[in-house]
């Protein structure tokens, strides 16, 4: 479908949380805004799938992290979305053929707390080193280090400790009943989005910007680009003039990591695990999954694989990650558990051509790249999205806040002209 000639004050590229948040803030100020989205739906990396299970399944973001200070938690309550506040704790740990005793599991959990404290301490050092270098030497190190990839989307040897230290981590990881993706969709139900419309080229060479799409060109005074660093690093969007080397370096220093989810729906007769309980499973050094049970107090469990191992499973093909998590379930609960599994599903975020991964991490030495990624080019081309945030990166609330911040930046530029 050809677009009729389109003009607006601002064109927002991408209708994930950051793009939708930017569009809403800009409209509230009084700007005319056009939002274009490459996919056939909004939400980006925060989407709820209602088609697989009886219960909504968030294929991307699901927890409101740092919940007590997370602005989205209050907004969810104001909009009558119920929050599930129960914390998850390590209940079962199975490593290379052996189940840890409950005493050992407690020691392991304690090690994980100490490990994050050490990583944060290392983040204060002058030298920006990898997380791997700051793991305390102790009995549980080799299993517990596998906890890092699901948090960071990448293995500890490639993640910057400075980047972790600067994340504002406050109490609480809460779930939104009906799905975080469903909540984001509801929140922005009044924002008009042109879907199936990918930006191919952004011309910011003279006054205003021109965004080329297969359906036509959109002209605007300002553009807000919200695509992931995975998309940016694929060079599928051309820029005129080319992005400056400083911006390209920032993109290279902030790869889009990988977390994949494996959903299990159990027969309600299976009652061995409940909300708040989780199982960790390790084979060899790095083949690891973590499974959280009882999402929304239901019979849904979610397995997580991350980093290089998740990439390998995704390359192995559909079903590989599900098989690995099924082995974990059998090792911990016995072979009969498979009789109680009704349905499964799994994500493949690395192959998703609109994100190429799950969320950004900074390479060791790459601290500072987020601020550079957020810099505006020629007072016309603005950047938003989770990767541009230095204190709330890799999250849905970070994306939300980046949308608000970019709208304020546009207003400031406009006022100074
Ligand atoms: C498996 C997984 C689990 C996660 N878990 C959590 C969690 O529990 N809690 C949490 O806070 N965060 C979590 N996250 C991270 C969180 O989902 C993201 O940080 C956030 O959704 C990113 O929003 P964004 O707007 O920055 O980017 P996106 O959501 O990626 O939005 C960018 C949009 O741009 C579109 N686009 C791409 N290319 C083009 C183009 N050329 N033209 C037009 N549009 C384009 C994309 O389709 C997308 O809709 C998770 C993510 C994943 C994948």
Coordinates of C-alpha atoms and ligand atoms in Angstrom, one line a residue:
X1 CA 0.0 0.0 0.0
X2 CA 1.5 3.4 -1.0
X3 CA 1.5 6.0 1.7
X4 CA -0.1 9.3 0.7
X5 CA 2.6 12.0 1.0
X6 CA 3.1 12.2 4.7
X7 CA 4.3 15.1 6.8
X8 CA 4.5 15.6 10.5
X9 CA 6.5 17.4 13.2
X10 CA 8.0 14.1 14.3
X11 CA 8.3 10.6 12.8
X12 CA 8.9 7.9 15.4
X13 CA 10.6 4.7 14.0
X14 CA 9.5 1.6 15.9
X15 CA 6.4 1.0 18.0
X16 CA 8.0 -0.9 21.0
X17 CA 7.7 0.6 24.4
X18 CA 10.1 3.4 23.8
X19 CA 8.6 4.5 20.5
X20 CA 5.0 4.4 21.9
X21 CA 6.1 6.3 25.1
X22 CA 7.8 8.9 22.9
X23 CA 4.8 9.3 20.7
X24 CA 2.4 9.7 23.6
X25 CA 4.7 12.3 25.3
X26 CA 5.1 14.2 22.1
X27 CA 1.4 14.2 21.3
X28 CA 0.7 15.4 24.9
X29 CA 3.0 18.4 24.3
X30 CA 1.1 19.1 21.1
X31 CA 3.3 17.8 18.2
X32 CA 1.9 15.9 15.3
X33 CA 3.5 12.5 15.2
X34 CA 3.6 9.6 12.8
X35 CA 4.7 6.2 14.2
X36 CA 6.0 3.5 11.8
X37 CA 6.6 -0.1 12.7
X38 CA 8.3 -2.9 10.7
X39 CA 6.3 -5.7 12.3
X40 CA 2.6 -6.4 11.9
X41 CA 2.0 -5.6 15.5
X42 CA 3.1 -3.1 18.2
X43 CA 5.1 -3.9 21.3
X44 CA 8.5 -4.9 19.9
X45 CA 10.3 -6.9 22.6
X46 CA 7.4 -6.6 25.0
X47 CA 4.5 -8.6 23.6
X48 CA 2.0 -11.0 25.2
X49 CA 1.0 -14.1 23.3
X50 CA -2.6 -15.3 24.0
X51 CA -2.6 -17.9 21.3
X52 CA -0.6 -20.8 22.9
X53 CA -1.8 -21.3 26.5
X54 CA -5.1 -20.6 28.2
X55 CA -3.0 -18.1 30.2
X56 CA -1.2 -15.1 28.6
X57 CA 2.5 -15.7 27.9
X58 CA 4.9 -12.8 27.7
X59 CA 7.3 -13.8 24.9
X60 CA 9.5 -10.8 25.7
X61 CA 9.6 -8.6 28.9
X62 CA 7.4 -9.9 31.7
X63 CA 8.8 -8.6 35.0
X64 CA 8.6 -5.0 36.3
X65 CA 12.2 -5.0 37.6
X66 CA 13.2 -2.6 40.4
X67 CA 9.5 -2.7 41.0
X68 CA 9.3 -0.4 44.1
X69 CA 10.7 2.5 42.0
X70 CA 9.5 1.4 38.6
X71 CA 7.0 4.0 37.3
X72 CA 5.2 1.4 35.3
X73 CA 4.1 -0.5 38.5
X74 CA 2.1 2.5 39.7
X75 CA 0.6 3.1 36.3
X76 CA -0.4 -0.6 36.0
X77 CA -2.3 -0.3 39.3
X78 CA -3.9 2.9 38.3
X79 CA -5.1 1.1 35.1
X80 CA -6.5 -1.9 37.2
X81 CA -3.8 -4.4 36.2
X82 CA -3.1 -6.7 39.1
X83 CA 0.5 -7.2 40.2
X84 CA 2.1 -10.5 41.4
X85 CA 4.8 -9.5 43.9
X86 CA 6.1 -12.9 45.1
X87 CA 9.8 -13.2 44.8
X88 CA 11.4 -16.3 43.2
X89 CA 14.0 -18.3 45.0
X90 CA 16.2 -21.3 44.1
X91 CA 14.4 -24.4 45.2
X92 CA 16.1 -27.1 43.2
X93 CA 19.6 -27.1 41.7
X94 CA 20.8 -30.0 39.6
X95 CA 24.4 -29.9 38.4
X96 CA 26.0 -32.6 36.2
X97 CA 23.9 -35.5 37.4
X98 CA 23.6 -34.5 41.0
X99 CA 20.9 -32.7 43.0
X100 CA 22.1 -30.3 45.6
X101 CA 20.8 -30.9 49.1
X102 CA 18.7 -28.1 50.7
X103 CA 21.7 -27.0 52.7
X104 CA 23.8 -26.8 49.6
X105 CA 21.1 -24.9 47.8
X106 CA 21.1 -22.3 50.6
X107 CA 24.9 -22.0 50.2
X108 CA 24.5 -21.6 46.5
X109 CA 21.8 -18.9 46.9
X110 CA 24.1 -17.1 49.3
X111 CA 26.9 -17.3 46.8
X112 CA 24.7 -15.7 44.1
X113 CA 24.0 -12.7 46.4
X114 CA 27.7 -12.3 47.2
X115 CA 28.5 -12.7 43.5
X116 CA 26.3 -9.7 42.6
X117 CA 27.7 -7.6 45.4
X118 CA 31.2 -8.4 44.1
X119 CA 30.2 -7.5 40.6
X120 CA 28.8 -4.2 41.8
X121 CA 32.0 -3.5 43.8
X122 CA 34.1 -4.2 40.7
X123 CA 31.9 -1.8 38.8
X124 CA 33.3 1.0 41.0
X125 CA 36.9 0.3 40.0
X126 CA 38.6 2.7 37.6
X127 CA 39.2 0.0 35.0
X128 CA 36.0 -1.3 33.3
X129 CA 36.6 -5.0 33.4
X130 CA 34.5 -8.0 32.6
X131 CA 32.0 -9.5 35.1
X132 CA 33.9 -12.8 34.9
X133 CA 36.9 -11.2 36.5
X134 CA 34.9 -10.1 39.6
X135 CA 33.4 -13.5 40.5
X136 CA 34.4 -14.5 44.0
X137 CA 36.4 -17.8 44.2
X138 CA 34.2 -20.1 46.2
X139 CA 32.7 -23.6 45.9
X140 CA 29.6 -22.6 44.0
X141 CA 31.3 -20.3 41.4
X142 CA 31.1 -22.7 38.5
X143 CA 27.4 -23.3 38.7
X144 CA 26.4 -19.9 39.9
X145 CA 28.2 -17.9 37.1
X146 CA 25.6 -19.3 34.8
X147 CA 23.0 -17.1 36.5
X148 CA 24.6 -14.1 34.8
X149 CA 23.7 -14.8 31.2
X150 CA 19.9 -14.8 31.8
X151 CA 20.3 -11.4 33.6
X152 CA 22.6 -9.8 31.0
X153 CA 21.7 -11.7 27.9
X154 CA 25.4 -12.6 27.5
X155 CA 28.1 -14.6 29.2
X156 CA 30.1 -13.0 32.0
X157 CA 33.4 -12.8 30.1
X158 CA 31.9 -10.3 27.6
X159 CA 29.9 -8.0 30.0
X160 CA 31.1 -4.8 31.5
X161 CA 31.0 -4.6 35.3
X162 CA 30.7 -0.8 35.1
X163 CA 27.5 -1.2 33.1
X164 CA 26.0 -3.4 35.8
X165 CA 27.1 -1.1 38.6
X166 CA 25.3 1.9 37.0
X167 CA 21.9 0.0 36.7
X168 CA 19.6 1.3 39.4
X169 CA 18.6 -1.9 41.1
X170 CA 15.9 -1.5 43.8
X171 CA 13.7 -4.1 45.4
X172 CA 11.1 -6.2 43.7
X173 CA 10.5 -8.1 40.4
X174 CA 6.7 -8.1 39.9
X175 CA 4.6 -9.7 37.2
X176 CA 1.6 -8.0 35.6
X177 CA -1.4 -10.3 35.5
X178 CA -2.6 -10.7 31.9
X179 CA 0.9 -10.0 30.7
X180 CA 3.3 -7.0 30.7
X181 CA 2.9 -6.9 26.9
X182 CA -0.8 -6.7 27.2
X183 CA -0.5 -3.8 29.7
X184 CA 1.9 -1.9 27.3
X185 CA -0.6 -2.4 24.4
X186 CA -3.5 -1.2 26.6
X187 CA -1.5 1.9 27.8
X188 CA -0.9 3.0 24.2
X189 CA -4.2 2.0 22.7
X190 CA -4.8 5.5 21.4
X191 CA -1.5 5.9 19.5
X192 CA -2.0 5.3 15.8
X193 CA 0.7 3.2 14.3
X194 CA 1.5 2.4 10.7
X195 CA 2.5 -1.3 10.9
X196 CA 4.3 -3.4 8.2
X197 CA 6.2 -0.2 7.4
X198 CA 10.0 -0.5 7.8
X199 CA 12.3 2.5 7.6
X200 CA 14.9 1.7 5.0
X201 CA 16.8 5.0 4.8
X202 CA 17.0 8.1 7.0
X203 CA 18.1 11.3 5.3
X204 CA 19.0 13.9 7.9
X205 CA 21.3 15.9 5.6
X206 CA 19.4 19.2 5.5
X207 CA 16.5 20.9 7.3
X208 CA 14.2 18.2 8.6
X209 CA 14.4 14.5 8.0
X210 CA 13.1 12.2 5.3
X211 CA 12.4 8.6 6.2
X212 CA 12.2 6.2 3.2
X213 CA 10.0 3.1 3.5
X214 CA 8.9 0.6 0.8
X215 CA 5.6 2.4 0.7
X216 CA 6.8 6.0 0.3
X217 CA 8.7 8.8 2.0
X218 CA 7.7 10.5 5.3
X219 CA 9.0 14.0 5.9
X220 CA 9.2 15.5 9.4
X221 CA 11.1 18.1 11.3
X222 CA 12.5 15.5 13.7
X223 CA 12.9 11.7 13.7
X224 CA 13.2 9.5 16.8
X225 CA 14.9 6.2 16.1
X226 CA 14.1 3.4 18.6
X227 CA 15.2 0.2 17.0
X228 CA 17.4 -2.2 18.9
X229 CA 21.2 -2.2 18.7
X230 CA 20.8 -5.6 17.0
X231 CA 18.9 -3.9 14.1
X232 CA 21.3 -1.0 14.0
X233 CA 24.4 -3.3 13.7
X234 CA 22.8 -5.2 10.8
X235 CA 23.0 -1.9 8.7
X236 CA 19.6 -2.6 7.3
X237 CA 18.7 1.1 7.8
X238 CA 20.9 3.4 5.6
X239 CA 21.8 6.9 6.9
X240 CA 22.5 10.0 4.9
X241 CA 24.9 11.3 5.9
X242 CA 26.5 8.1 7.3
X243 CA 26.5 7.7 11.1
X244 CA 29.6 9.2 12.6
X245 CA 32.3 6.7 13.8
X246 CA 31.6 7.7 17.4
X247 CA 28.0 6.5 17.0
X248 CA 29.0 3.3 15.2
X249 CA 31.5 2.5 18.0
X250 CA 28.8 3.0 20.6
X251 CA 26.5 0.5 18.6
X252 CA 29.4 -2.0 18.5
X253 CA 30.0 -1.6 22.2
X254 CA 26.4 -2.4 23.0
X255 CA 25.5 -5.7 21.3
X256 CA 22.0 -7.1 21.6
X257 CA 22.3 -10.1 23.9
X258 CA 20.1 -13.2 23.9
X259 CA 17.6 -14.6 26.4
X260 CA 15.1 -17.2 25.1
X261 CA 12.0 -18.4 26.9
X262 CA 10.5 -21.9 26.9
X263 CA 6.9 -22.1 28.1
X264 CA 5.4 -25.3 29.7
X265 CA 1.8 -25.7 30.5
X266 CA 1.3 -28.5 33.0
X267 CA -1.8 -30.6 33.7
X268 CA -3.3 -29.1 36.8
X269 CA -2.9 -32.5 38.5
X270 CA 0.9 -31.8 38.7
X271 CA 1.3 -29.9 41.9
X272 CA 5.0 -30.4 42.8
X273 CA 6.1 -26.8 42.1
X274 CA 4.4 -23.4 42.8
X275 CA 4.7 -19.7 42.2
X276 CA 8.0 -18.4 43.5
X277 CA 9.9 -21.7 43.2
X278 CA 12.6 -22.2 40.6
X279 CA 15.0 -24.9 39.3
X280 CA 18.5 -24.4 38.0
X281 CA 20.1 -27.1 35.7
X282 CA 23.6 -27.4 34.5
X283 CA 25.3 -29.9 32.1
X284 CA 29.1 -29.5 31.6
X285 CA 30.3 -25.9 32.1
X286 CA 27.8 -23.7 30.4
X287 CA 24.8 -25.6 29.2
X288 CA 22.4 -24.1 31.7
X289 CA 18.7 -23.3 32.1
X290 CA 16.7 -21.9 34.9
X291 CA 12.9 -22.7 35.2
X292 CA 10.4 -20.6 37.1
X293 CA 7.2 -22.2 38.2
X294 CA 3.6 -21.1 38.7
X295 CA 3.5 -17.9 36.6
X296 CA 0.5 -15.9 37.8
X297 CA -0.2 -18.7 40.3
X298 CA -1.1 -20.9 37.4
X299 CA 0.1 -24.2 35.9
X300 CA 2.6 -22.4 33.6
X301 CA 6.4 -22.7 34.0
X302 CA 8.9 -20.7 32.1
X303 CA 12.4 -21.9 31.3
X304 CA 15.2 -19.5 30.4
X305 CA 18.4 -20.1 28.3
X306 CA 20.8 -17.3 27.5
X307 CA 24.1 -16.1 26.0
X308 CA 26.2 -18.3 23.7
X309 CA 24.4 -21.5 24.8
X310 CA 21.0 -20.0 23.8
X311 CA 22.5 -19.0 20.4
X312 CA 23.7 -22.5 19.9
X313 CA 20.2 -24.0 20.8
X314 CA 18.5 -21.5 18.4
X315 CA 20.9 -22.5 15.6
X316 CA 20.2 -26.2 16.4
X317 CA 16.6 -25.5 15.4
X318 CA 13.0 -25.4 16.8
X319 CA 12.5 -27.7 19.8
X320 CA 16.2 -27.8 20.9
X321 CA 15.7 -25.4 23.8
X322 CA 12.5 -27.1 24.8
X323 CA 14.3 -30.5 24.8
X324 CA 17.0 -29.2 27.0
X325 CA 14.5 -27.8 29.6
X326 CA 12.5 -31.0 29.4
X327 CA 15.7 -33.0 30.3
X328 CA 16.1 -30.6 33.3
X329 CA 12.5 -31.3 34.4
X330 CA 13.1 -35.0 34.1
X331 CA 16.3 -34.9 36.0
X332 CA 14.8 -33.0 38.9
X333 CA 11.2 -34.5 39.1
X334 CA 11.6 -37.8 37.4
X335 CA 10.7 -39.1 33.9
X336 CA 7.0 -39.2 34.7
X337 CA 6.8 -35.4 34.6
X338 CA 6.5 -35.5 30.8
X339 CA 3.1 -37.1 31.1
X340 CA 1.9 -33.9 32.8
X341 CA 3.1 -31.5 30.1
X342 CA 0.1 -30.4 28.0
X343 CA 1.8 -27.8 25.7
X344 CA 5.1 -26.1 25.2
X345 CA 6.3 -23.1 23.3
X346 CA 9.7 -21.4 22.8
X347 CA 11.1 -18.1 21.5
X348 CA 13.8 -17.4 19.0
X349 CA 14.8 -13.8 19.5
X350 CA 18.2 -14.0 17.7
X351 CA 16.4 -14.8 14.5
X352 CA 13.8 -12.1 14.9
X353 CA 14.6 -9.7 12.1
X354 CA 13.1 -6.8 14.0
X355 CA 15.3 -7.1 17.0
X356 CA 18.1 -9.6 16.5
X357 CA 18.3 -10.5 20.1
X358 CA 16.7 -9.7 23.5
X359 CA 18.3 -6.7 25.2
X360 CA 21.6 -4.8 25.1
X361 CA 24.7 -5.4 27.2
X362 CA 27.9 -3.3 27.3
X363 CA 31.3 -4.9 26.4
X364 CA 34.1 -4.6 28.9
X365 CA 35.6 -1.1 28.3
X366 CA 32.3 -0.1 26.6
X367 CA 30.9 1.8 29.5
X368 CA 29.8 5.2 28.3
X369 CA 28.5 3.9 25.0
X370 CA 24.9 4.3 26.1
X371 CA 25.3 8.0 26.5
X372 CA 26.8 8.3 23.1
X373 CA 24.1 6.2 21.6
X374 CA 21.6 8.6 23.1
X375 CA 23.2 11.7 21.5
X376 CA 21.2 13.6 19.0
X377 CA 22.6 14.1 15.5
X378 CA 22.3 17.6 14.0
X379 CA 19.4 18.5 16.3
X380 CA 17.2 16.4 14.0
X381 CA 17.8 12.7 14.5
X382 CA 17.1 11.6 18.0
X383 CA 17.7 8.2 19.6
X384 CA 15.7 6.3 22.2
X385 CA 15.2 2.7 23.3
X386 CA 16.4 0.6 26.2
X387 CA 20.0 0.6 25.0
X388 CA 20.3 4.4 25.4
X389 CA 19.6 4.3 29.1
X390 CA 22.5 4.2 31.6
X391 CA 20.5 3.4 34.7
X392 CA 17.6 1.3 33.4
X393 CA 19.1 -0.4 30.4
X394 CA 17.7 -3.7 29.1
X395 CA 14.3 -3.2 30.6
X396 CA 10.8 -2.2 29.7
X397 CA 10.7 0.7 32.1
X398 CA 14.1 1.9 30.7
X399 CA 12.4 1.9 27.2
X400 CA 9.4 3.8 28.7
X401 CA 11.6 6.4 30.4
X402 CA 13.7 6.9 27.2
X403 CA 10.6 7.8 25.3
X404 CA 9.7 10.5 27.8
X405 CA 13.3 11.8 27.8
X406 CA 13.5 12.0 24.1
X407 CA 10.3 14.0 23.9
X408 CA 11.8 16.5 26.4
X409 CA 14.9 16.8 24.3
X410 CA 12.9 17.6 21.2
X411 CA 11.0 20.3 23.0
X412 CA 14.3 21.8 24.3
X413 CA 15.7 21.9 20.7
X414 CA 12.5 23.4 19.4
X415 CA 12.4 26.1 22.1
X416 CA 16.0 27.0 21.4
X417 CA 15.4 27.5 17.6
Ligands
LIG1 C1 12.9 -12.8 26.2 C2 13.0 -11.4 26.8 C3 12.7 -11.2 28.2 C4 12.8 -10.0 28.7 N1 12.5 -9.8 30.1 C5 12.3 -8.6 30.6 C6 11.7 -8.4 31.8 O1 11.3 -9.4 32.5 N2 11.6 -7.2 32.3 C7 12.0 -6.1 31.6 O2 11.9 -4.9 32.1 N3 12.6 -6.2 30.4 C8 12.7 -7.4 29.8 N4 13.2 -7.6 28.6 C9 13.7 -6.4 27.8 C10 12.6 -5.5 27.3 O3 11.6 -6.3 26.7 C11 13.2 -4.5 26.3 O4 14.2 -3.8 26.9 C12 12.2 -3.5 25.8 O5 10.9 -4.1 25.4 C13 12.8 -2.8 24.6 O6 11.9 -1.8 24.1 P1 12.4 -0.8 23.0 O7 11.3 0.1 22.7 O8 13.7 -0.2 23.4 O9 12.8 -1.7 21.8 P2 11.8 -2.6 20.9 O10 10.7 -3.2 21.7 O11 12.7 -3.5 20.1 O12 11.1 -1.6 19.9 C14 11.7 -1.2 18.6 C15 10.7 -1.4 17.6 O13 11.2 -1.1 16.3 C16 10.7 -2.0 15.3 N5 11.6 -1.9 14.1 C17 12.8 -2.6 13.9 N6 13.3 -2.2 12.7 C18 12.5 -1.3 12.2 C19 12.5 -0.5 11.0 N7 13.5 -0.6 10.1 N8 11.5 0.4 10.8 C20 10.4 0.5 11.7 N9 10.4 -0.2 12.8 C21 11.4 -1.1 13.1 C22 10.7 -3.3 16.0 O14 9.8 -4.2 15.4 C23 10.2 -2.9 17.4 O15 8.8 -2.9 17.5 C24 13.1 -8.8 27.9 C25 13.3 -9.0 26.6 C26 13.2 -10.3 26.0 C27 13.4 -10.4 24.5

